[in-house]
Tab-separated table of C-alpha atoms in Angstrom:
chain	number	residue	atom	x	y	z
A	1069	VAL	CA	191.534	-21.203	-227.266
A	1070	VAL	CA	191.694	-24.582	-225.560
A	1071	ASP	CA	194.676	-26.868	-226.121
A	1072	GLY	CA	193.183	-30.180	-225.045
A	1073	THR	CA	196.451	-32.133	-225.148
A	1074	CYS	CA	198.981	-29.471	-224.217
A	1075	GLY	CA	201.928	-31.550	-223.001
A	1076	VAL	CA	204.765	-29.173	-222.058
A	1077	GLY	CA	202.976	-26.268	-223.740
A	1078	GLY	CA	204.685	-25.685	-227.090
A	1079	ASN	CA	201.479	-25.063	-229.051
A	1080	ALA	CA	199.516	-23.488	-226.176
A	1081	ILE	CA	202.302	-20.954	-225.611
A	1082	GLN	CA	202.225	-19.973	-229.280
A	1083	PHE	CA	198.442	-19.513	-229.066
A	1084	ALA	CA	198.862	-17.336	-225.952
A	1085	MET	CA	201.163	-15.006	-227.865
A	1086	THR	CA	198.201	-13.879	-229.983
A	1087	SER	CA	195.162	-14.826	-227.844
A	1088	SER	CA	193.820	-13.147	-224.736
A	1089	ARG	CA	193.149	-16.461	-222.976
A	1090	VAL	CA	194.335	-20.034	-223.453
A	1091	ILE	CA	193.256	-23.048	-221.435
A	1092	ALA	CA	195.940	-25.733	-221.444
A	1093	VAL	CA	194.627	-29.187	-220.528
A	1094	ASP	CA	196.691	-32.321	-219.955
A	1095	VAL	CA	196.360	-35.494	-217.875
A	1096	ASP	CA	199.959	-35.317	-216.618
A	1097	ALA	CA	200.606	-32.899	-213.734
A	1098	GLN	CA	204.370	-32.817	-214.366
A	1099	ARG	CA	203.888	-31.862	-218.030
A	1100	LEU	CA	201.480	-29.105	-216.953
A	1101	SER	CA	204.026	-27.833	-214.439
A	1102	ASP	CA	206.626	-27.791	-217.221
A	1103	ALA	CA	204.144	-26.001	-219.498
A	1104	ALA	CA	203.545	-23.308	-216.858
A	1105	HIS	CA	207.299	-22.890	-216.410
A	1106	ASN	CA	207.790	-22.606	-220.190
A	1107	ALA	CA	204.926	-20.094	-220.458
A	1108	GLY	CA	206.710	-17.961	-217.865
A	1109	ILE	CA	209.885	-18.007	-219.932
A	1110	TYR	CA	207.920	-16.773	-222.967
A	1111	GLY	CA	206.082	-14.121	-220.942
A	1112	VAL	CA	202.554	-15.465	-221.519
A	1113	ARG	CA	201.865	-17.221	-218.199
A	1114	SER	CA	199.267	-14.607	-217.162
A	1115	ARG	CA	197.128	-15.373	-220.242
A	1116	MET	CA	197.078	-19.114	-219.609
A	1117	GLN	CA	195.085	-21.376	-217.329
A	1118	PHE	CA	196.463	-24.882	-216.692
A	1119	VAL	CA	194.017	-27.712	-216.005
A	1120	CYS	CA	195.090	-31.226	-215.013
A	1121	ASP	CA	192.285	-33.378	-216.382
A	1122	ASP	CA	191.356	-35.768	-219.128
A	1123	PHE	CA	190.199	-33.550	-222.002
A	1124	VAL	CA	186.964	-35.504	-222.540
A	1125	HIS	CA	186.006	-34.998	-218.882
A	1126	PHE	CA	187.105	-31.356	-219.006
A	1127	ALA	CA	185.001	-30.654	-222.120
A	1128	GLU	CA	181.919	-32.382	-220.709
A	1129	SER	CA	182.098	-30.407	-217.456
A	1130	TYR	CA	183.304	-27.034	-218.826
A	1131	ALA	CA	181.045	-24.193	-217.676
A	1132	GLY	CA	183.173	-21.161	-218.582
A	1133	PRO	CA	182.774	-18.593	-221.331
A	1134	PRO	CA	182.364	-19.768	-224.931
A	1135	VAL	CA	185.488	-21.197	-226.525
A	1136	ASP	CA	186.624	-19.895	-229.931
A	1137	ALA	CA	188.698	-22.943	-230.915
A	1138	VAL	CA	189.935	-26.295	-229.647
A	1139	PHE	CA	193.342	-27.609	-230.704
A	1140	LEU	CA	194.223	-31.279	-230.273
A	1141	SER	CA	197.662	-32.772	-230.835
A	1142	PRO	CA	197.179	-36.210	-229.321
A	1143	PRO	CA	200.012	-38.725	-228.938
A	1144	TRP	CA	200.364	-40.821	-232.082
A	1145	GLY	CA	201.760	-43.923	-230.431
A	1146	GLY	CA	205.480	-43.244	-230.812
A	1147	PRO	CA	207.625	-43.978	-233.864
A	1148	GLY	CA	205.779	-47.272	-234.407
A	1149	HIS	CA	203.031	-45.357	-236.232
A	1150	LEU	CA	205.458	-44.948	-239.159
A	1151	GLU	CA	205.542	-48.714	-239.694
A	1152	VAL	CA	202.028	-48.783	-241.173
A	1153	ASP	CA	200.913	-47.504	-244.578
A	1154	ALA	CA	198.139	-45.332	-243.147
A	1155	PHE	CA	197.550	-43.983	-239.657
A	1156	SER	CA	194.049	-44.646	-238.347
A	1157	LEU	CA	192.462	-42.514	-235.662
A	1158	ARG	CA	191.783	-45.819	-233.879
A	1159	ASP	CA	195.472	-46.898	-233.899
A	1160	VAL	CA	196.094	-45.245	-230.517
A	1161	GLU	CA	194.035	-46.659	-227.653
A	1162	VAL	CA	194.945	-44.009	-225.067
A	1163	PRO	CA	193.936	-41.346	-225.569
A	1164	ASP	CA	191.024	-42.251	-227.802
A	1165	ILE	CA	191.427	-39.671	-230.593
A	1166	VAL	CA	187.831	-40.069	-231.788
A	1167	ALA	CA	186.529	-39.471	-228.238
A	1168	LEU	CA	188.806	-36.418	-227.899
A	1169	PHE	CA	187.471	-35.027	-231.176
A	1170	SER	CA	183.836	-35.749	-230.250
A	1171	ALA	CA	184.253	-33.882	-226.963
A	1172	ALA	CA	185.941	-30.964	-228.737
A	1173	ALA	CA	183.223	-30.761	-231.416
A	1174	ALA	CA	180.526	-30.711	-228.715
A	1175	MET	CA	182.379	-27.867	-226.976
A	1176	CYS	CA	183.150	-25.708	-230.008
A	1177	ARG	CA	182.530	-25.639	-233.778
A	1178	ARG	CA	186.195	-24.848	-234.539
A	1179	VAL	CA	188.402	-27.875	-233.944
A	1180	PHE	CA	191.959	-28.339	-235.190
A	1181	LEU	CA	193.487	-31.808	-235.189
A	1182	TYR	CA	197.278	-32.216	-235.554
A	1183	LEU	CA	198.008	-35.655	-237.039
A	1184	PRO	CA	200.731	-37.767	-238.682
A	1185	ARG	CA	201.493	-37.210	-242.355
A	1186	HIS	CA	200.058	-40.574	-243.391
A	1187	THR	CA	196.676	-40.183	-241.672
A	1188	ASP	CA	193.780	-41.862	-243.483
A	1189	LEU	CA	191.962	-38.775	-244.804
A	1190	HIS	CA	188.867	-40.798	-245.758
A	1191	GLU	CA	188.508	-41.618	-242.073
A	1192	VAL	CA	188.897	-37.912	-241.250
A	1193	ALA	CA	186.168	-37.035	-243.761
A	1194	MET	CA	183.840	-39.612	-242.180
A	1195	LEU	CA	184.584	-38.168	-238.730
A	1196	ALA	CA	183.724	-34.698	-240.020
A	1197	GLU	CA	180.453	-35.864	-241.530
A	1198	ALA	CA	179.476	-37.728	-238.350
A	1199	HIS	CA	179.867	-34.477	-236.391
A	1200	GLY	CA	178.089	-32.160	-238.827
A	1201	PHE	CA	181.054	-30.627	-240.629
A	1202	PRO	CA	180.272	-30.551	-244.377
A	1203	ALA	CA	183.968	-30.194	-245.286
A	1204	VAL	CA	187.421	-30.024	-243.756
A	1205	GLU	CA	190.585	-28.242	-244.729
A	1206	VAL	CA	193.780	-30.296	-244.632
A	1207	GLU	CA	196.954	-28.291	-244.180
A	1208	LYS	CA	199.999	-30.322	-245.160
A	1209	VAL	CA	203.192	-29.200	-243.462
A	1210	PHE	CA	206.397	-29.857	-245.382
A	1211	PHE	CA	209.945	-29.532	-244.065
A	1212	GLN	CA	212.679	-28.544	-246.516
A	1213	HIS	CA	215.702	-29.723	-244.560
A	1214	PRO	CA	217.583	-32.003	-245.007
A	1215	THR	CA	215.407	-32.934	-247.997
A	1216	PRO	CA	211.849	-31.799	-248.782
A	1217	HIS	CA	209.369	-34.085	-247.056
A	1218	LEU	CA	205.812	-34.084	-245.713
A	1219	LYS	CA	205.998	-33.897	-241.909
A	1220	LEU	CA	202.385	-33.762	-240.673
A	1221	VAL	CA	198.839	-32.657	-241.392
A	1222	LEU	CA	196.701	-30.168	-239.527
A	1223	VAL	CA	192.991	-30.734	-240.143
A	1224	HIS	CA	190.678	-27.718	-239.794
A	1225	PHE	CA	187.085	-28.555	-238.832
A	1226	THR	CA	185.291	-25.202	-238.966
A	1227	PRO	CA	181.997	-23.851	-240.295
A	1228	GLU	CA	183.982	-21.448	-242.473
A	1229	VAL	CA	185.581	-24.274	-244.457
A	1230	GLY	CA	182.223	-25.467	-245.738
A	1231	SER	CA	181.158	-21.970	-246.767
A	1232	ARG	CA	184.296	-21.010	-248.737
A	1233	GLN	CA	184.572	-21.190	-252.478
A	1234	LEU	CA	187.132	-23.794	-253.504
A	1235	THR	CA	189.119	-21.385	-255.664
A	1236	ALA	CA	192.663	-22.328	-254.722
A	1237	LEU	CA	193.352	-25.824	-253.473
A	1238	THR	CA	197.002	-25.260	-252.599
A	1239	SER	CA	199.253	-22.598	-251.236
A	1240	SER	CA	202.756	-22.637	-249.845
A	1241	LYS	CA	205.060	-20.677	-247.614
A	1242	VAL	CA	208.780	-21.232	-247.189
A	1243	VAL	CA	210.277	-20.196	-243.858
A	1244	GLY	CA	213.984	-19.326	-243.678
A	1245	SER	CA	216.579	-19.215	-246.421
A	1246	THR	CA	218.226	-22.553	-245.550
A	1247	GLY	CA	215.197	-24.641	-244.761
A	1248	GLY	CA	212.347	-24.694	-242.347
A	1249	ALA	CA	208.711	-25.449	-242.845
A	1250	THR	CA	206.574	-25.144	-245.921
A	1251	GLY	CA	202.815	-25.401	-245.560
A	1252	GLY	CA	200.232	-26.218	-248.170
A	1253	THR	CA	196.516	-26.652	-247.932
A	1254	GLY	CA	193.999	-28.819	-249.656
A	1255	ARG	CA	190.384	-29.534	-248.892
A	1256	ALA	CA	188.550	-32.813	-248.554
A	1257	ALA	CA	184.783	-33.063	-248.463
């Protein structure tokens, strides 16, 4: 697994708990140092490689073994993104989310994009089509506390999505008795 925008490692560390190898990429050396420290605390440091690089450059020059999946959780531009009705992938200039996705899709056919709850899903569908994905799966993550609300979306771009029967469009899972996260999925072509 490659986490192309790892920051201080929260997602990459979780991947390392169930994966044999995780490559954590970030442009900020201090965040990578913090990620390595955090990985040590969680006991997964030996399964992780930390690379200080721009993900697009990293993906274009990667010459290692095949990658099973690429996860991208790019910065959304701070709380200002909530002031617009719909988040566009072009709303953030640095990093260029479309360029990050293009590099990931060229590297691997399983890309996961972690985005704000009000992301323009038509734009996501067009991005998928432009990169040869016939369909995407949109996982909507809901928080129950203090009141139920949609928190974010995780978009799955994988060959498996396009080959599945669309039998159940939603599912949910409640974590914890007093709140936590609830996830649901829906698909967009």
